[in-house]
Short mmCIF file of C-alpha atoms in Angstrom, two decimals:
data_model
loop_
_atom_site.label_atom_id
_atom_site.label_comp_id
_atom_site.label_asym_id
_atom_site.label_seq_id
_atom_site.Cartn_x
_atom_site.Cartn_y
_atom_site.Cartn_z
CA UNK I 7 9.32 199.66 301.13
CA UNK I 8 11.68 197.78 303.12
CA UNK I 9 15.06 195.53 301.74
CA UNK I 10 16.33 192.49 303.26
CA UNK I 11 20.02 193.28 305.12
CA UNK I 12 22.15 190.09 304.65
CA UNK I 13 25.70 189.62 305.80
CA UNK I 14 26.51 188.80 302.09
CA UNK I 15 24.74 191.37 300.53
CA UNK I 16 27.04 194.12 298.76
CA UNK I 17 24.99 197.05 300.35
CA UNK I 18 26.67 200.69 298.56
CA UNK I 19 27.69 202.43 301.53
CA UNK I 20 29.01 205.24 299.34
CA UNK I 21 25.35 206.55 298.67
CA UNK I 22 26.16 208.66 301.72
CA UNK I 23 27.57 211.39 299.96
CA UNK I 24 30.28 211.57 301.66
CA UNK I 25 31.12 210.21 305.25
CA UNK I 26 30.70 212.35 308.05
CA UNK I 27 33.98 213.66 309.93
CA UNK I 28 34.50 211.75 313.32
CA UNK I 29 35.36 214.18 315.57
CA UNK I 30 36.73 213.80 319.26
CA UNK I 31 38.24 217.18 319.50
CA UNK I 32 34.01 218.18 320.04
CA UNK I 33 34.07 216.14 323.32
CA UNK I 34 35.37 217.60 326.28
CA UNK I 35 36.51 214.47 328.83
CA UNK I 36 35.80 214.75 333.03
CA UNK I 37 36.83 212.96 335.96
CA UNK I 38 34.56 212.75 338.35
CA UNK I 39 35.19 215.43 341.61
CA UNK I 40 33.71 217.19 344.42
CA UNK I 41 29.97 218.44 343.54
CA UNK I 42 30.06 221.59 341.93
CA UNK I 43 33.72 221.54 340.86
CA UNK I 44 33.00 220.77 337.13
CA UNK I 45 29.55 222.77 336.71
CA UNK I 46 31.23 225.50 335.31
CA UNK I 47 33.44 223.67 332.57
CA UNK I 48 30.56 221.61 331.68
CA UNK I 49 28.38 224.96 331.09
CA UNK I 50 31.44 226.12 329.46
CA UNK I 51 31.70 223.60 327.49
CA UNK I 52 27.89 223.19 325.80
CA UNK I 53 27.66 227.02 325.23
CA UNK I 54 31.00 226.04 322.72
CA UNK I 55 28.46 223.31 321.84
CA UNK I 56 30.32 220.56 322.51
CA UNK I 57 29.59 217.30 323.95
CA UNK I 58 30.72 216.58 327.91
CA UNK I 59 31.61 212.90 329.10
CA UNK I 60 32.41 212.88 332.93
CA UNK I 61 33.72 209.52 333.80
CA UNK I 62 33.98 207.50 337.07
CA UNK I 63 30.47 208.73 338.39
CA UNK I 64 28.58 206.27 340.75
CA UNK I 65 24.09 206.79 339.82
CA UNK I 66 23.54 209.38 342.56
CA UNK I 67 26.57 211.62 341.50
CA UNK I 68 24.96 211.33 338.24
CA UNK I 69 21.30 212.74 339.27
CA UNK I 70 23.35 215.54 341.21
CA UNK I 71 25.70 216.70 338.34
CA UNK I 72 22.42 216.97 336.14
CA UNK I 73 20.74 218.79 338.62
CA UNK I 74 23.17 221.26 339.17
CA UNK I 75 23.72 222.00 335.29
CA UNK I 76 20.32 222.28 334.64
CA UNK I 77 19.97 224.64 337.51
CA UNK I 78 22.34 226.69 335.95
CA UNK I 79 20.97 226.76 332.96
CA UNK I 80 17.53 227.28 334.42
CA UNK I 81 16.21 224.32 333.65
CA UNK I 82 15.30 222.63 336.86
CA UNK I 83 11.44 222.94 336.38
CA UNK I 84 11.60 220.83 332.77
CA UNK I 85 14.03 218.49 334.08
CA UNK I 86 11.77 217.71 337.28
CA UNK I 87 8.80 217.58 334.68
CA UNK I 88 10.40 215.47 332.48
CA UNK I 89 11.41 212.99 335.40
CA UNK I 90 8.12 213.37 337.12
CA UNK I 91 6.03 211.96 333.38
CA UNK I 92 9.11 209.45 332.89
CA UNK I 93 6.77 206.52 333.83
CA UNK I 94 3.38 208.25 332.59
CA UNK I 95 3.12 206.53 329.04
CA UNK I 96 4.29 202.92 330.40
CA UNK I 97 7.55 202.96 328.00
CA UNK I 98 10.11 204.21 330.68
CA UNK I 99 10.13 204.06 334.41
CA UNK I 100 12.40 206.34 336.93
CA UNK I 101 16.32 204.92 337.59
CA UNK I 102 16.77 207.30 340.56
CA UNK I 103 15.65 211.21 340.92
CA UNK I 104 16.17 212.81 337.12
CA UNK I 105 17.00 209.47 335.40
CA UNK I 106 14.71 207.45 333.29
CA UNK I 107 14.85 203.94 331.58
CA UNK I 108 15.63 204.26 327.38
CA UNK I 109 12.85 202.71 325.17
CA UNK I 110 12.49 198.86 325.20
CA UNK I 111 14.07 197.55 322.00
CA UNK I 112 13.88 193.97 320.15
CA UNK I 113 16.67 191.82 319.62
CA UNK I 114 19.56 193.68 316.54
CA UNK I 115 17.57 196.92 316.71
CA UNK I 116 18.68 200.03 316.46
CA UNK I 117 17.77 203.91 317.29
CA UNK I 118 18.89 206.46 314.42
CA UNK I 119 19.57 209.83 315.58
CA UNK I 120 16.94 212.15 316.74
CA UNK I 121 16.83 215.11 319.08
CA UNK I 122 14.57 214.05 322.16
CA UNK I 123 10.78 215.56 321.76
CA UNK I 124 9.43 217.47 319.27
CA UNK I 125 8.63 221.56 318.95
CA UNK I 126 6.11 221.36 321.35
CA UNK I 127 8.26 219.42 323.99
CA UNK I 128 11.22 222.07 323.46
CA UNK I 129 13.76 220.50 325.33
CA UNK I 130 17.15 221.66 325.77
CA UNK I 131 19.44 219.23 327.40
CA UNK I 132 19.76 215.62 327.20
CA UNK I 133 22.06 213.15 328.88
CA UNK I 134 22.85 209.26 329.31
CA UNK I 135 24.37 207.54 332.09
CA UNK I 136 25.71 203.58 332.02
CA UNK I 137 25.24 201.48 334.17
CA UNK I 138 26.33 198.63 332.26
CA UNK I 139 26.92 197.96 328.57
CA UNK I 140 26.85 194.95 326.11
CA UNK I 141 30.24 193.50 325.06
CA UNK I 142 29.39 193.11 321.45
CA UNK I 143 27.75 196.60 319.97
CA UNK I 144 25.78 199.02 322.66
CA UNK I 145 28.09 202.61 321.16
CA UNK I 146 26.29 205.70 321.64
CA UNK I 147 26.47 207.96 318.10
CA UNK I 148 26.23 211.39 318.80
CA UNK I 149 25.43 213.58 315.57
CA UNK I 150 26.42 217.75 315.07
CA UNK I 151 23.15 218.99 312.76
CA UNK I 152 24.20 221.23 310.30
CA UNK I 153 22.01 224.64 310.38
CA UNK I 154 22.88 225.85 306.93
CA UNK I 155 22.07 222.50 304.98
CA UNK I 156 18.96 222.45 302.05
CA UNK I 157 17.23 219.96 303.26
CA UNK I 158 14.98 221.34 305.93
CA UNK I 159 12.61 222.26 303.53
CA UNK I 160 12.08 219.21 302.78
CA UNK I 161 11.31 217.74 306.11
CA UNK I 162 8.63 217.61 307.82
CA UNK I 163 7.45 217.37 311.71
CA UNK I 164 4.18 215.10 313.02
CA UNK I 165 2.02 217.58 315.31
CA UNK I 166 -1.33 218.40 316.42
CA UNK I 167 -3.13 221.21 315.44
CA UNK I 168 -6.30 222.61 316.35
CA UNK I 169 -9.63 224.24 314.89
CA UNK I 170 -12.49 225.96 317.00
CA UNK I 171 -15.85 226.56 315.63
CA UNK I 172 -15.61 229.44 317.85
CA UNK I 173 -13.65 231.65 320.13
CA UNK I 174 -12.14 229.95 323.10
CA UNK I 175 -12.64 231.15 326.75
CA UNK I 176 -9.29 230.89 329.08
CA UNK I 177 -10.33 227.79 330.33
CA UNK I 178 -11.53 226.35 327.23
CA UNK I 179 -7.50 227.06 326.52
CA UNK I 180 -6.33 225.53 329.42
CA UNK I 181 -8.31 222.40 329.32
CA UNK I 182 -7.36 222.46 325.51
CA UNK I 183 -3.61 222.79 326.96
CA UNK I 184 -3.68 220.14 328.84
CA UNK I 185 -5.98 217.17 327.62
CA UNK I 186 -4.64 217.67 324.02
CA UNK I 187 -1.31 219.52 324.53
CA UNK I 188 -1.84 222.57 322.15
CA UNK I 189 -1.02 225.77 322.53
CA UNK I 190 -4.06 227.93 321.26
CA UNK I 191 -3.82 229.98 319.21
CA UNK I 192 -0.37 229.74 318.63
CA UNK I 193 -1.45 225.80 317.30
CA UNK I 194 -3.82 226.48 315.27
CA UNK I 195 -4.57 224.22 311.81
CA UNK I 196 -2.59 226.33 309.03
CA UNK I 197 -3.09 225.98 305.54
CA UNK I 198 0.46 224.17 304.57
CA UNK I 199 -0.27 221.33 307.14
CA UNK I 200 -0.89 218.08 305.84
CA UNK I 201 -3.70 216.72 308.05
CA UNK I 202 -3.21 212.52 309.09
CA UNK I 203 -6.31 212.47 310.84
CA UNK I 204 -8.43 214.15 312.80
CA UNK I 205 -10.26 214.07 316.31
CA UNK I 206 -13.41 215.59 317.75
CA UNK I 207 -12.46 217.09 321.52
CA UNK I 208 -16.29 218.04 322.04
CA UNK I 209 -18.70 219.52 319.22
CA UNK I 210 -16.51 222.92 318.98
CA UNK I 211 -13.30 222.15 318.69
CA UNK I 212 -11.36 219.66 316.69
CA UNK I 213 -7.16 217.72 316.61
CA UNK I 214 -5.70 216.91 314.09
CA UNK I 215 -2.47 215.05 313.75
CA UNK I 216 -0.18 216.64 310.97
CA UNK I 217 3.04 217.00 309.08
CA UNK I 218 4.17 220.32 309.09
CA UNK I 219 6.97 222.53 307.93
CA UNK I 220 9.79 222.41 310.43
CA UNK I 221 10.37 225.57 312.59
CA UNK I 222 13.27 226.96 314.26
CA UNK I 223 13.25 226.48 318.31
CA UNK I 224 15.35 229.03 320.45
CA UNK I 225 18.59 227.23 322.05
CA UNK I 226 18.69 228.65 325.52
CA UNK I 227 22.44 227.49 325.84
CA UNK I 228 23.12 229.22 322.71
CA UNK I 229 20.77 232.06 322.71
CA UNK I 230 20.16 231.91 319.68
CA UNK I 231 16.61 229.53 317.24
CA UNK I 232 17.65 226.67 315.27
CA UNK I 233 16.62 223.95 313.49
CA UNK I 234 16.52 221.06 315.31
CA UNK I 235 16.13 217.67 313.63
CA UNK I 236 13.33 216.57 316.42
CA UNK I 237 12.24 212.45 317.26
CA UNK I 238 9.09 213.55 315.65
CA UNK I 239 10.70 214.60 312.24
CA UNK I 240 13.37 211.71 312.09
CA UNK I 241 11.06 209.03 312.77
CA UNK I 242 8.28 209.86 309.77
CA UNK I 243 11.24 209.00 307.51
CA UNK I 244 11.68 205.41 305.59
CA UNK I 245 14.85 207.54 304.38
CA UNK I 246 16.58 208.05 307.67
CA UNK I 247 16.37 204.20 308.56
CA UNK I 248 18.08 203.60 305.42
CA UNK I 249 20.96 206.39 305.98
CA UNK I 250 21.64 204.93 309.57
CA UNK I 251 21.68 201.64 307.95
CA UNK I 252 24.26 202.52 305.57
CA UNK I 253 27.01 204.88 308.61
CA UNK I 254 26.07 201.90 310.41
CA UNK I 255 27.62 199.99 307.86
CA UNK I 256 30.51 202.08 306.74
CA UNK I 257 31.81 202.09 310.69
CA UNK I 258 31.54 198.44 310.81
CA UNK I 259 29.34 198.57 313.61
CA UNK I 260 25.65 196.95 312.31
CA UNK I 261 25.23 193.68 314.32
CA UNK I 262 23.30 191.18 312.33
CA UNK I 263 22.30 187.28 312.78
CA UNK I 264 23.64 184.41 309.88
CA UNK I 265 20.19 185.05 307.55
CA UNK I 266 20.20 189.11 307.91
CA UNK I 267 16.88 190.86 308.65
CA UNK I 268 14.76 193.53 306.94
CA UNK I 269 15.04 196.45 308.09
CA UNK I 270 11.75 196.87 309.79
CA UNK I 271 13.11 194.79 312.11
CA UNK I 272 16.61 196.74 312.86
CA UNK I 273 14.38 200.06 312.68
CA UNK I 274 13.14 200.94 316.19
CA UNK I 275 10.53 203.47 314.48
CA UNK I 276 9.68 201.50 311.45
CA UNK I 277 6.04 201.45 312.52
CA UNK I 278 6.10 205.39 312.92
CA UNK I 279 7.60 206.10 309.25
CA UNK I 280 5.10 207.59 306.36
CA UNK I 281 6.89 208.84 303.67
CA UNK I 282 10.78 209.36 302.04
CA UNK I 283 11.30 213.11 302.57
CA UNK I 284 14.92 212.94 300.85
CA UNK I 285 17.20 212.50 303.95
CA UNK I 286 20.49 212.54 303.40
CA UNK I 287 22.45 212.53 306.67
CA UNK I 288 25.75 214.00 305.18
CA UNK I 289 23.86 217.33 304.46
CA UNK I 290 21.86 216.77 307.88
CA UNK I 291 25.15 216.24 309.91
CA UNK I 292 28.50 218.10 310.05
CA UNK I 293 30.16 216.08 312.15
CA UNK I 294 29.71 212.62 314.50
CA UNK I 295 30.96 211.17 318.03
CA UNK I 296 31.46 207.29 318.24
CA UNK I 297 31.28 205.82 322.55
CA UNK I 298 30.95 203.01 323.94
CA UNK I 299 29.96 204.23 327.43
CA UNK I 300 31.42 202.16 330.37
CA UNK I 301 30.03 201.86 333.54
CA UNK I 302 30.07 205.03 335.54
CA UNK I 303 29.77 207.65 332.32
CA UNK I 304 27.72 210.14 331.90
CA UNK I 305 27.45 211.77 328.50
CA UNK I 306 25.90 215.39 328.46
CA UNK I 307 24.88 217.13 325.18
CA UNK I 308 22.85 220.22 323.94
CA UNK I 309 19.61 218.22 323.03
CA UNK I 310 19.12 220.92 319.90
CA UNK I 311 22.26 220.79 317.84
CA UNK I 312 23.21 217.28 318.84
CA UNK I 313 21.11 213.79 318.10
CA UNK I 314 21.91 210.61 319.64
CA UNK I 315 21.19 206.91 318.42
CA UNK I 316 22.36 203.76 319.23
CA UNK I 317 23.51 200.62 317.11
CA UNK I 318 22.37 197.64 318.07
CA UNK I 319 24.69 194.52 319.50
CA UNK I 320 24.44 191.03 319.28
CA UNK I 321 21.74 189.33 321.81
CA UNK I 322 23.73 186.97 324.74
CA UNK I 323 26.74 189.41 324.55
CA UNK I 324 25.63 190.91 327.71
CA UNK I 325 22.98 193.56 329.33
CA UNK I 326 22.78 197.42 328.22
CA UNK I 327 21.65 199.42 331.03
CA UNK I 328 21.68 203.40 329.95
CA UNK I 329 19.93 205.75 331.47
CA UNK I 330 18.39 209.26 330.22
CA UNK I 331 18.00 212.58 331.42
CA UNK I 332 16.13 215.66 329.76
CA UNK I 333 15.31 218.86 330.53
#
């Protein structure tokens, strides 16, 4: 399933269909100011959906300005949530009151772009503060998903589902809620899902894990349900690790040792992938955003019309220290 990446190797880039349109003129640039002053122009700014980099920020200014966007979006509850389960699955662990480490990575990999979460997850806003950033790769690529491309028919998202034997009592639903994160009945197994596998909860009442058609998710900065190309959709995909591979390639900004690699070992997800659903990332994406944060940055971005990945850098060309924020 996987090819070897060599330095020598005459990879065709052009199987992109096309490349996708670098666009600054979608990112509006901040200096850093007295606490509240840019709220407004950042809110502004992501109901235009564009991207907002505020510069010159020292970590606490950083959990403020998030806190006081998301307030105004009313989003405060999921962004305390999401800070207050940053350290629950042992992957991340808090930076400071919102902000969370980024996954672990291995030496030259890479993250391809994904929207934070999944359906169930819904979240709205993400953003990424640096602390410090490698001198030899480390750029953030933000992607602009296209709603009117063919290929979300194609794609498909990993969730649970559920089946009772029965009809559930409230707190059969809550407990249900809770210890297996379903909504009933709103989760319930449907006959286009493609069951994984499947686990018992108790004699009544069975999970299963799934790949099912992708839904729309209402934006509440844009008021309006979309398609959102979730973590959870972009990481079944052997095809997506192959696209990044190849923009990666095209920018001039893959990172890889004398002997190359296969890309199960540039691909963060590669354990996570099933199938190829037919990804092609110039019909996924209109348009892309290329930064190499500096210390003191803070990038903030509608979490359901824009992804964000990473390229990787060369190891011993210094420390990447990022930080996220979701709500």
């Amino acid at each position: 399933m996987y090819f070897l990446v060599e330095n020598n190797m005459n990879v065709d880039c052009e199987k992109l269909e096309s490349r996708i349109t670098e666009d600054l003129n979608s990112m509006v640039i901040l200096e850093a100011s007295k606490r509240g002053s840019n709220t407004d122009v950042i809110i502004d700014a992501l109901r235009q959906d564009q991207v907002v980099l505020v510069q010159g920020l020292i970590a606490h200014e950083a959990d403020n300005l998030i806190h006081d966007v998301a307030h105004q979006l009313d989003l405060i509850e999921s962004l305390t949530l999401q800070s207050a389960f940053a350290s629950s699955l042992g992957h991340r662990e808090n930076i400071g009151k919102y902000f969370m480490s980024v996954n672990k990575r291995d030496d030259y990999q890479f993250i391809a772009p994904h929207s934070e979460g999944g359906s169930f997850t819904n979240m709205q806003l993400a953003s990424f503060y640096c602390y410090e950033n490698s001198s030899d790769g480390g750029e953030t690529i933000l992607m602009n998903v296209d709603q009117d491309c063919k290929i979300w028919s194609l794609l498909r998202e990993k969730v649970k589902r559920g089946k009772s034997k029965r009809d559930l009592t409230p707190t059969e639903i809550q407990k249900i809620r809770l210890m297996a994160r379903l909504n009933m009945p709103e989760d319930i197994l449907r006959g286009d899902d493609e069951i994984l596998n499947k686990t018992e909860v108790d004699p009544n009442f069975t999970v299963y894990e799934v790949l099912a058609k992708p839904v729309k998710t209402y934006s509440k900065i844009l008021g309006k349900h979309l398609y959102v190309y979730w973590d959870n959709i972009e990481s079944n995909d052997y095809d997506s690790a192959e696209e990044f591979y190849r923009l990666l390639k095209q920018s001039n900004l893959i990172k890889l040792p004398e002997n190359g690699l296969k890309i199960d070992l540039l691909d963060d997800s590669a354990n996570r992938r099933v199938r190829r659903f037919g990804s092609k990332y110039a019909q996924i994406f209109k348009r892309k955003i290329t930064r190499k944060l500096l210390p003191g940055e803070l990038i903030i971005i509608n979490n359901m019309t824009w992804c964000h990945s990473v390229n990787n850098w060369t190891p011993g060309s210094g420390i990447r220290k990022v930080a996220a924020a979701f709500a």
